[in-house]
Short mmCIF file of C-alpha atoms in Angstrom, two decimals:
data_model
loop_
_atom_site.label_atom_id
_atom_site.label_comp_id
_atom_site.label_asym_id
_atom_site.label_seq_id
_atom_site.Cartn_x
_atom_site.Cartn_y
_atom_site.Cartn_z
CA PRO A 1 55.38 -158.37 54.04
CA GLY A 2 51.95 -156.81 54.09
CA GLN A 3 52.71 -154.72 50.99
CA VAL A 4 51.26 -155.21 47.51
CA SER A 5 53.13 -154.01 44.44
CA VAL A 6 51.33 -151.86 41.90
CA PHE A 7 50.04 -153.96 39.02
CA ALA A 8 51.11 -153.49 35.43
CA CYS A 9 48.38 -151.11 34.24
CA PRO A 10 49.87 -147.70 35.10
CA PHE A 11 47.04 -145.64 33.58
CA LEU A 12 44.64 -146.98 36.21
CA MET A 13 46.40 -144.89 38.84
CA ASN A 14 46.04 -141.69 36.81
CA ALA A 15 43.11 -139.37 37.24
CA PRO A 16 41.02 -139.14 34.07
CA LEU A 17 41.04 -136.11 31.81
CA VAL A 18 37.75 -134.35 32.44
CA LYS A 19 35.86 -131.92 30.25
CA THR A 20 32.28 -130.65 30.18
CA LEU A 21 30.41 -129.93 26.97
CA LYS A 22 28.42 -126.71 26.63
CA ASN A 23 25.18 -128.53 27.45
CA GLY A 24 26.59 -130.03 30.66
CA LEU A 25 27.48 -133.57 29.53
CA GLN A 26 30.73 -134.67 31.17
CA LEU A 27 33.57 -136.40 29.33
CA LEU A 28 36.13 -138.66 31.03
CA SER A 29 39.13 -139.82 29.03
CA PHE A 30 41.88 -142.30 29.87
CA PRO A 31 43.89 -141.93 26.63
CA GLN A 32 45.95 -145.07 27.23
CA SER A 33 44.48 -148.25 25.81
CA VAL A 34 43.59 -151.36 27.77
CA GLY A 35 44.49 -154.45 25.80
CA TYR A 36 46.81 -152.60 23.40
CA GLY A 37 44.80 -151.21 20.54
CA TRP A 38 41.36 -151.58 22.13
CA ALA A 39 39.04 -148.84 23.35
CA SER A 40 36.31 -149.19 25.97
CA ILE A 41 33.48 -146.66 25.94
CA GLY A 42 30.48 -146.17 28.18
CA LEU A 43 27.54 -143.76 28.35
CA PHE A 44 26.19 -143.47 31.89
CA ALA A 45 22.91 -141.85 32.93
CA LYS A 46 21.79 -140.93 36.41
CA ALA A 47 18.69 -143.08 36.11
CA GLY A 48 17.30 -146.41 37.24
CA SER A 49 14.74 -147.62 39.75
CA ARG A 50 15.95 -145.10 42.34
CA TYR A 51 14.68 -142.24 40.19
CA GLU A 52 11.42 -143.80 39.05
CA SER A 53 9.18 -141.83 41.40
CA SER A 54 6.49 -141.28 38.78
CA PRO A 55 4.02 -144.20 38.48
CA ASP A 56 4.36 -143.93 34.69
CA PHE A 57 8.08 -144.56 34.95
CA ALA A 58 7.87 -147.56 37.28
CA ASN A 59 10.37 -150.13 35.97
CA ALA A 60 10.85 -148.40 32.61
CA GLY A 61 14.58 -148.63 33.30
CA PHE A 62 14.25 -152.39 33.59
CA VAL A 63 12.74 -152.46 30.09
CA ILE A 64 15.54 -150.26 28.69
CA ARG A 65 18.04 -152.76 30.03
CA HIS A 66 16.63 -155.26 27.52
CA LEU A 67 16.87 -152.98 24.47
CA GLY A 68 20.49 -153.76 23.59
CA ALA A 69 19.54 -155.74 20.49
CA ALA A 70 16.39 -153.77 19.63
CA PRO A 71 16.23 -151.74 16.40
CA THR A 72 16.80 -147.98 16.41
CA LYS A 73 15.93 -145.17 14.02
CA GLN A 74 19.24 -145.76 12.24
CA TYR A 75 19.48 -149.55 12.40
CA THR A 76 17.04 -152.35 11.71
CA GLN A 77 17.32 -155.24 14.13
CA GLN A 78 19.35 -157.27 11.66
CA GLU A 79 21.64 -154.32 10.91
CA LYS A 80 22.02 -153.71 14.63
CA LEU A 81 23.11 -157.27 15.36
CA GLU A 82 25.53 -157.24 12.44
CA ALA A 83 27.00 -153.90 13.59
CA ILE A 84 27.49 -155.18 17.14
CA ASP A 85 29.30 -158.23 15.81
CA LEU A 86 31.39 -156.31 13.26
CA LEU A 87 32.39 -153.33 15.41
CA THR A 88 32.67 -154.85 18.88
CA GLY A 89 32.93 -158.59 18.39
CA GLY A 90 29.96 -158.94 20.73
CA HIS A 91 31.47 -156.77 23.48
CA PHE A 92 28.35 -154.66 23.86
CA GLN A 93 26.06 -154.46 26.86
CA VAL A 94 23.25 -152.44 28.39
CA GLY A 95 23.18 -152.56 32.17
CA ALA A 96 21.06 -151.30 35.03
CA HIS A 97 22.01 -150.33 38.56
CA ARG A 98 19.54 -148.86 41.04
CA GLU A 99 21.06 -145.43 40.39
CA VAL A 100 22.79 -145.78 37.00
CA LEU A 101 21.75 -146.98 33.54
CA TYR A 102 24.63 -147.53 31.15
CA HIS A 103 25.58 -148.63 27.64
CA CYS A 104 29.11 -150.00 27.25
CA LEU A 105 31.16 -151.46 24.43
CA GLN A 106 34.70 -152.45 23.57
CA CYS A 107 36.16 -152.09 20.09
CA PRO A 108 39.45 -151.62 18.21
CA THR A 109 40.59 -148.01 18.50
CA TRP A 110 40.21 -147.44 14.76
CA ARG A 111 36.55 -148.43 15.05
CA VAL A 112 35.74 -145.85 17.75
CA PRO A 113 33.71 -143.37 15.58
CA ASP A 114 31.43 -146.06 14.15
CA ALA A 115 31.09 -147.86 17.47
CA LEU A 116 30.18 -144.65 19.30
CA HIS A 117 27.52 -143.91 16.67
CA LEU A 118 26.07 -147.35 17.39
CA LEU A 119 26.13 -146.72 21.14
CA ALA A 120 24.48 -143.29 20.82
CA SER A 121 21.75 -144.64 18.54
CA THR A 122 21.02 -147.49 20.97
CA ALA A 123 20.81 -145.18 23.96
CA LEU A 124 18.91 -142.23 22.48
CA GLU A 125 16.60 -143.57 19.79
CA PRO A 126 15.33 -147.13 20.28
CA ASP A 127 12.55 -147.90 17.83
CA LEU A 128 9.66 -149.91 19.26
CA SER A 129 7.11 -148.83 16.68
CA ASP A 130 6.84 -152.38 15.33
CA PRO A 131 4.32 -154.20 17.61
CA LYS A 132 6.21 -157.47 17.13
CA VAL A 133 9.45 -155.90 18.38
CA ALA A 134 7.72 -154.30 21.36
CA GLN A 135 6.05 -157.59 22.24
CA LYS A 136 9.37 -159.46 22.03
CA VAL A 137 11.04 -156.93 24.35
CA LYS A 138 8.24 -157.26 26.90
CA ALA A 139 8.39 -161.04 26.66
CA ASN A 140 12.14 -160.92 27.40
CA CYS A 141 11.52 -158.66 30.40
CA GLU A 142 8.80 -160.92 31.77
CA MET A 143 11.00 -163.96 31.34
CA ALA A 144 13.84 -162.25 33.19
CA LEU A 145 11.50 -161.39 36.07
CA LEU A 146 10.05 -164.89 36.20
CA ASP A 147 13.56 -166.33 36.35
CA ARG A 148 13.95 -164.53 39.66
CA VAL A 149 11.07 -166.51 41.11
CA HIS A 150 13.41 -169.49 40.82
CA ALA A 151 16.26 -167.58 42.47
CA PRO A 152 15.20 -167.16 46.12
CA ASP A 153 18.62 -165.77 47.03
CA GLN A 154 17.85 -162.79 44.78
CA LEU A 155 14.34 -162.50 46.17
CA VAL A 156 15.39 -162.25 49.80
CA PHE A 157 18.17 -159.80 48.98
CA GLU A 158 15.71 -157.53 47.16
CA TRP A 159 13.23 -157.85 50.01
CA VAL A 160 15.83 -156.92 52.61
CA HIS A 161 16.33 -153.61 50.76
CA GLN A 162 12.60 -152.96 51.06
CA VAL A 163 12.62 -153.87 54.75
CA ALA A 164 15.76 -151.90 55.57
CA TYR A 165 14.70 -148.65 53.90
CA GLY A 166 10.95 -148.62 54.31
CA ARG A 167 8.23 -149.69 51.92
CA ARG A 168 9.90 -148.12 48.87
CA GLY A 169 13.33 -149.41 49.77
CA ILE A 170 15.88 -147.86 47.43
CA GLY A 171 13.67 -147.23 44.43
CA HIS A 172 10.98 -149.37 42.89
CA SER A 173 11.12 -153.10 43.45
CA GLN A 174 12.70 -155.18 40.70
CA GLN A 175 11.00 -158.41 41.69
CA PRO A 176 8.25 -160.53 40.07
CA GLU A 177 5.46 -158.70 41.88
CA VAL A 178 6.06 -155.77 39.50
CA LEU A 179 5.27 -157.93 36.46
CA ASN A 180 1.96 -156.19 35.82
CA SER A 181 3.62 -152.76 35.66
CA ILE A 182 6.07 -154.06 33.03
CA ARG A 183 3.12 -154.83 30.77
CA TYR A 184 2.00 -151.21 30.83
CA VAL A 185 5.37 -149.71 29.84
CA THR A 186 4.63 -148.43 26.33
CA PRO A 187 7.02 -147.17 23.62
CA GLU A 188 5.76 -143.65 24.41
CA ILE A 189 6.75 -144.07 28.06
CA ILE A 190 10.19 -145.30 27.01
CA GLN A 191 10.71 -142.21 24.84
CA LYS A 192 9.56 -139.89 27.64
CA TYR A 193 11.82 -141.72 30.09
CA ILE A 194 14.81 -141.24 27.79
CA ARG A 195 13.97 -137.57 27.25
CA THR A 196 13.73 -137.09 31.01
CA MET A 197 16.69 -139.14 32.22
CA TRP A 198 19.08 -138.69 29.30
CA GLN A 199 19.41 -134.95 29.81
CA PRO A 200 23.05 -133.92 29.31
CA GLN A 201 23.46 -132.68 32.88
CA ARG A 202 22.73 -136.26 33.98
CA LEU A 203 25.07 -137.97 31.47
CA THR A 204 28.72 -139.03 31.55
CA LEU A 205 30.63 -140.32 28.53
CA ALA A 206 33.76 -142.20 29.62
CA ALA A 207 36.40 -143.95 27.52
CA THR A 208 39.80 -145.63 27.60
CA GLY A 209 42.02 -145.66 24.54
CA VAL A 210 40.41 -142.47 23.19
CA ASP A 211 42.16 -139.12 23.51
CA MET A 212 40.16 -136.18 24.83
CA GLY A 213 40.16 -134.32 21.53
CA THR A 214 38.55 -137.23 19.70
CA LEU A 215 36.13 -137.88 22.52
CA GLU A 216 35.08 -134.24 22.65
CA ALA A 217 34.52 -134.07 18.90
CA LEU A 218 32.44 -137.25 18.83
CA GLY A 219 30.60 -136.28 22.02
CA THR A 220 29.65 -132.92 20.56
CA GLU A 221 28.53 -134.49 17.28
CA LEU A 222 26.38 -137.19 18.88
CA PHE A 223 25.19 -135.61 22.12
CA GLY A 224 25.73 -131.88 21.68
CA HIS A 225 22.13 -131.40 20.49
CA LEU A 226 20.67 -132.62 23.79
CA GLU A 227 19.12 -129.95 25.97
CA ASN A 228 18.33 -129.72 29.66
CA GLU A 229 14.68 -129.12 30.43
CA ASP A 230 12.42 -129.24 33.45
CA ILE A 231 10.01 -132.12 32.91
CA LEU A 232 7.50 -132.05 35.75
CA ASP A 233 4.80 -134.37 37.01
CA GLY A 234 1.21 -133.37 37.85
CA GLU A 235 2.40 -131.96 41.20
CA GLY A 236 4.94 -129.69 39.55
CA LYS A 237 7.91 -131.79 40.77
CA PRO A 238 10.74 -133.13 38.57
CA LEU A 239 9.98 -136.58 37.21
CA TRP A 240 13.51 -137.75 37.97
CA ARG A 241 13.47 -136.90 41.67
CA HIS A 242 14.20 -139.48 44.34
CA THR A 243 13.62 -139.49 48.08
CA PRO A 244 16.77 -139.60 50.23
CA SER A 245 17.17 -142.99 51.85
CA LYS A 246 16.47 -143.42 55.56
CA TYR A 247 17.43 -146.66 57.26
CA THR A 248 14.64 -148.10 59.39
CA GLY A 249 15.40 -151.80 59.79
CA GLY A 250 12.68 -154.38 60.27
CA CYS A 251 11.70 -157.87 59.20
CA LEU A 252 9.74 -159.87 56.65
CA TYR A 253 8.88 -163.48 57.47
CA ASN A 254 7.49 -165.11 54.33
CA THR A 255 6.22 -168.66 54.85
CA HIS A 256 6.88 -170.52 51.61
CA THR A 257 7.52 -174.24 51.88
CA ASP A 258 6.76 -175.35 48.33
CA GLN A 259 9.70 -176.70 46.37
CA GLU A 260 11.24 -174.19 43.99
CA ALA A 261 10.37 -174.93 40.35
CA GLY A 262 13.98 -174.51 39.32
CA THR A 263 15.18 -177.24 41.72
CA LYS A 264 12.63 -179.98 41.05
CA TYR A 265 14.75 -181.56 38.35
CA PHE A 266 17.59 -182.05 40.81
CA ASP A 267 15.44 -183.50 43.59
CA GLU A 268 16.95 -181.04 46.07
CA LYS A 269 15.54 -180.65 49.54
CA HIS A 270 13.13 -177.87 50.31
CA GLN A 271 15.12 -174.93 51.63
CA THR A 272 14.63 -171.85 53.77
CA HIS A 273 16.52 -168.71 52.72
CA ILE A 274 17.54 -166.07 55.25
CA THR A 275 19.18 -162.65 54.96
CA THR A 276 20.28 -160.60 57.97
CA CYS A 277 21.78 -157.14 57.50
CA PHE A 278 23.03 -154.02 59.24
CA GLU A 279 23.18 -150.56 57.72
CA GLY A 280 26.56 -150.23 56.00
CA TYR A 281 28.67 -147.43 54.52
CA PRO A 282 28.57 -145.96 50.96
CA GLN A 283 31.77 -145.97 48.91
CA ASP A 284 32.61 -142.36 49.67
CA HIS A 285 32.36 -142.88 53.46
CA PRO A 286 35.67 -143.06 55.41
CA ASP A 287 34.67 -146.41 56.95
CA HIS A 288 33.74 -148.09 53.66
CA ALA A 289 37.21 -149.63 53.32
CA ALA A 290 37.01 -151.24 56.76
CA MET A 291 33.55 -152.60 55.95
CA MET A 292 34.84 -154.24 52.76
CA ILE A 293 37.76 -155.79 54.62
CA LEU A 294 35.28 -157.28 57.09
CA TRP A 295 33.39 -158.66 54.08
CA SER A 296 36.61 -160.21 52.76
CA ILE A 297 37.51 -161.74 56.14
CA LEU A 298 34.06 -163.27 56.55
CA GLY A 299 33.94 -164.73 53.04
CA GLY A 300 31.52 -167.62 52.80
CA GLY A 301 30.87 -170.85 51.01
CA ALA A 302 28.57 -173.73 50.30
CA SER A 303 28.55 -177.37 51.31
CA PHE A 304 29.52 -178.18 47.71
CA SER A 305 32.09 -176.21 45.71
CA ALA A 306 31.40 -176.44 41.98
CA GLY A 307 34.74 -174.92 41.04
CA GLY A 308 36.92 -177.33 42.95
CA PRO A 309 38.45 -177.23 46.45
CA GLY A 310 40.57 -174.48 47.91
CA LYS A 311 38.45 -171.34 47.48
CA GLY A 312 37.93 -169.42 50.72
CA ILE A 313 39.04 -172.23 53.02
CA TYR A 314 40.48 -169.70 55.48
CA SER A 315 37.46 -167.42 55.53
CA LYS A 316 35.78 -166.91 58.88
CA ILE A 317 32.41 -168.27 57.76
CA ASN A 318 33.98 -171.38 56.25
CA GLU A 319 35.99 -172.14 59.38
CA GLU A 320 33.33 -171.30 61.96
CA VAL A 321 30.10 -172.21 60.18
CA ILE A 322 30.42 -174.42 57.09
CA ARG A 323 32.96 -176.84 58.58
CA ARG A 324 31.15 -177.15 61.91
CA ASN A 325 27.55 -177.41 60.70
CA HIS A 326 27.04 -180.00 57.98
CA TRP A 327 23.39 -178.96 57.62
CA VAL A 328 24.24 -175.42 56.39
CA ASP A 329 23.90 -175.62 52.62
CA CYS A 330 25.26 -172.12 52.02
CA MET A 331 26.26 -169.01 53.94
CA ASP A 332 27.93 -165.91 52.55
CA SER A 333 28.74 -162.40 53.67
CA VAL A 334 26.97 -159.80 51.51
CA ALA A 335 27.46 -156.09 50.92
CA SER A 336 25.76 -153.57 48.67
CA TYR A 337 26.24 -149.82 48.51
CA TYR A 338 24.71 -146.82 46.76
CA SER A 339 25.13 -143.04 46.76
CA ASP A 340 23.63 -142.54 50.22
CA ALA A 341 22.85 -146.05 51.48
CA ALA A 342 24.48 -149.42 52.08
CA LEU A 343 23.77 -152.84 53.56
CA PHE A 344 26.14 -155.36 55.13
CA GLY A 345 25.30 -158.79 56.47
CA PHE A 346 24.75 -162.44 55.66
CA TYR A 347 22.78 -164.72 53.37
CA GLY A 348 22.25 -168.38 54.19
CA CYS A 349 20.05 -171.35 53.31
CA THR A 350 19.28 -174.74 54.81
CA GLU A 351 16.50 -177.30 54.90
CA HIS A 352 13.26 -176.15 56.52
CA GLU A 353 13.60 -178.05 59.81
CA ARG A 354 17.00 -176.44 60.43
CA ALA A 355 15.84 -172.87 59.71
CA PRO A 356 15.70 -171.69 63.36
CA SER A 357 19.20 -173.08 63.92
CA LEU A 358 20.53 -171.25 60.87
CA MET A 359 18.95 -168.03 62.10
CA ALA A 360 20.70 -168.51 65.45
CA VAL A 361 24.05 -169.11 63.73
CA MET A 362 23.69 -166.03 61.50
CA LEU A 363 22.66 -163.73 64.35
CA GLY A 364 25.52 -165.16 66.40
CA GLN A 365 28.01 -164.25 63.68
CA MET A 366 26.55 -160.75 63.50
CA ALA A 367 26.81 -160.36 67.27
CA GLU A 368 30.47 -161.41 67.16
CA LEU A 369 31.40 -159.46 64.05
CA ASP A 370 34.07 -157.58 66.00
CA GLU A 371 35.62 -160.70 67.55
CA ARG A 372 38.25 -163.23 66.45
CA ASN A 373 39.66 -160.96 63.74
CA THR A 374 43.42 -161.57 63.80
CA GLN A 375 46.26 -159.65 62.15
CA GLU A 376 46.91 -162.69 59.96
CA ALA A 377 43.29 -162.68 58.78
CA LEU A 378 43.44 -158.91 58.19
CA ASP A 379 46.56 -159.21 56.02
CA ARG A 380 45.07 -162.13 54.10
CA ALA A 381 41.85 -160.22 53.49
CA LYS A 382 43.76 -157.19 52.21
CA HIS A 383 45.72 -159.31 49.75
CA ALA A 384 42.57 -161.11 48.60
CA TYR A 385 40.74 -157.83 48.10
CA PHE A 386 43.67 -156.32 46.20
CA SER A 387 43.90 -159.37 43.93
CA THR A 388 40.20 -159.22 43.13
CA MET A 389 40.40 -155.50 42.41
CA TRP A 390 43.46 -155.80 40.16
CA LEU A 391 42.01 -158.69 38.17
CA THR A 392 38.72 -156.84 37.68
CA PHE A 393 40.47 -153.85 36.14
CA GLU A 394 42.77 -155.74 33.79
CA GLU A 395 40.09 -155.48 31.11
CA GLY A 396 38.64 -152.29 29.76
CA MET A 397 34.89 -152.84 30.06
CA PRO A 398 34.82 -153.71 33.80
CA PHE A 399 37.10 -150.75 34.42
CA ILE A 400 35.08 -148.21 32.44
CA GLU A 401 31.86 -149.53 33.99
CA ASP A 402 33.25 -148.95 37.48
CA VAL A 403 34.56 -145.48 36.58
CA GLY A 404 31.22 -144.44 35.07
CA LYS A 405 29.20 -145.66 38.04
CA GLN A 406 31.46 -143.86 40.50
CA TRP A 407 31.35 -140.58 38.59
CA THR A 408 27.59 -140.76 38.12
CA MET A 409 26.84 -141.65 41.74
CA TYR A 410 29.47 -139.60 43.60
CA GLY A 411 30.77 -137.04 41.10
CA LYS A 412 34.33 -138.30 41.50
CA TYR A 413 36.59 -141.24 40.70
CA PHE A 414 38.13 -143.52 43.32
CA SER A 415 41.15 -145.00 41.56
CA PRO A 416 42.46 -148.46 42.47
CA GLU A 417 45.55 -146.79 43.89
CA ASP A 418 43.44 -144.46 46.04
CA PHE A 419 41.43 -147.37 47.35
CA ARG A 420 44.59 -149.42 47.90
CA ALA A 421 45.89 -146.66 50.16
CA ARG A 422 42.62 -146.62 52.11
CA ILE A 423 42.70 -150.41 52.51
CA GLU A 424 46.32 -150.38 53.70
CA LYS A 425 45.40 -148.03 56.55
CA VAL A 426 42.71 -150.33 57.98
CA THR A 427 43.65 -151.73 61.39
CA LEU A 428 42.10 -154.26 63.75
CA ASP A 429 40.82 -151.38 65.87
CA ASP A 430 39.07 -149.98 62.79
CA LEU A 431 37.39 -153.34 62.17
CA ARG A 432 36.16 -153.51 65.76
CA ARG A 433 34.87 -149.93 65.76
CA VAL A 434 33.06 -150.27 62.44
CA ALA A 435 31.53 -153.62 63.39
CA ILE A 436 30.20 -152.29 66.71
CA ASN A 437 28.84 -149.13 65.11
CA MET A 438 26.94 -151.21 62.55
CA MET A 439 25.49 -153.38 65.34
CA GLY A 440 23.95 -150.36 67.02
CA GLY A 441 22.22 -149.10 63.89
CA GLY A 442 19.45 -151.69 63.78
CA VAL A 443 18.95 -155.05 62.08
CA SER A 444 17.02 -156.04 58.93
CA VAL A 445 15.88 -159.66 58.61
CA VAL A 446 14.15 -161.54 55.79
CA VAL A 447 13.10 -165.20 55.87
CA ARG A 448 11.57 -167.08 52.97
CA GLY A 449 10.57 -170.65 53.74
CA ALA A 450 9.90 -172.07 57.20
CA ALA A 451 9.34 -168.77 58.98
CA LYS A 452 7.82 -170.20 62.15
CA ASP A 453 9.69 -170.28 65.48
CA MET A 454 11.79 -167.27 64.51
CA PRO A 455 12.66 -164.56 67.06
CA THR A 456 10.63 -161.37 66.85
CA ILE A 457 12.28 -158.36 65.29
CA ASP A 458 11.69 -156.33 68.47
CA ARG A 459 13.65 -158.89 70.44
CA ILE A 460 16.49 -158.92 67.89
CA GLN A 461 16.70 -155.13 67.79
CA MET A 462 16.75 -154.84 71.58
CA VAL A 463 19.51 -157.44 71.98
CA PHE A 464 21.76 -155.85 69.36
CA LYS A 465 21.22 -152.35 70.69
CA GLN A 466 22.18 -153.44 74.20
CA LEU A 467 25.13 -155.44 72.89
CA ALA A 468 26.45 -152.48 70.92
CA GLU A 469 26.22 -150.18 73.95
CA GLN A 470 28.06 -152.69 76.13
CA LYS A 471 30.85 -153.07 73.59
CA LYS A 472 31.18 -149.32 73.09
CA GLN A 473 31.62 -148.89 76.80
CA LYS A 474 34.10 -151.79 76.97
CA TYR A 475 36.32 -150.42 74.20
CA GLY A 476 35.76 -146.71 74.85
CA PHE A 477 34.11 -145.85 71.53
#
């Protein structure tokens, strides 16, 4: 009881083979194959909105995210699409994280050389010289940004990052208000961005199903010519710099009571969306595991479950909020973490007239984050978290994506087995201590919708600070 057996992917517990090319690019190899005869490969760059300090670079990473199907100097667009289909069966993606940009693919092991040539060409030499291609890429970017206007849950979560970490948040905003800057990202800026961010000292090439000798030979052939250089802005500072994050907390009350365009066809009620967060713990922090167990215990849910009944019925939010308040359309626990920053809290939505009540419920859950956490709930949360982690890593691309992000952000790899050991050690006392410490660090609140009759942020901050001090004294922290 309380123990979870190791799942049937033994290579996931092994540390990767690591090697550094002469120019500084790092290679990570898990020689064993995921999926028996398949290789997963990813190129990861320390780039993204977090490093876009130069006005010229603002949101260039967002544009690069949409270049997966764009032509390169070696492939026309038609050749590119055919190569993706032939070599990877469509398992090819370009992704963006606030601190990592990556290109990943999955292919049969005997296709690795050709597939890696395709990946390198996509990452290093996109060709936007054709005005029609450049216009299509920009149109795709603008459409993706406009889609977020119809996703208020994404809007409030982005805004809470801005509120929690000052005006700049954690890098440039990725929301629709940056649409104008997208229009000014030229092919020349994209090339300069790649030359700046894709320096070998900022790159990691990771693979499963590829032995280190093969990976080193291909890495040297395709990336060995890259050089490290100091590319400075007008002030003589590196273009890729970023300012260390500093949690401030705060609030943004955005009155917006018009019906969302994306919901008009369903005749849904007008809704208010709320996010409330504490400062959390990055993945390399000793208390990160306890924070994620709290996230698993809290869970969440909506008044309607599209996937059928049974999911999360024992979660704390479902039992204490969803079941008891029919007017809560949705409430979930949320967590996000980066190299030196993290947020932990809640997202919820309800009809406008119930917005103050939902705010009271969410703040109440935050104030009682350390309470009513039983050993049964702790064990259940551990098992649920383990299951999610194991299932995620049963396929090569999710696994290599996680490995690459970890190595790029922290310079090390947290294996599933390492994290399992950290999770197993979490106790109820750890949950209480971590919850109370987060309470005392300040609150960040965002409301979009009926923002009237909400408590002031000064009042919220004062109450939580006093509450945290009282609980620290009570439990001797």
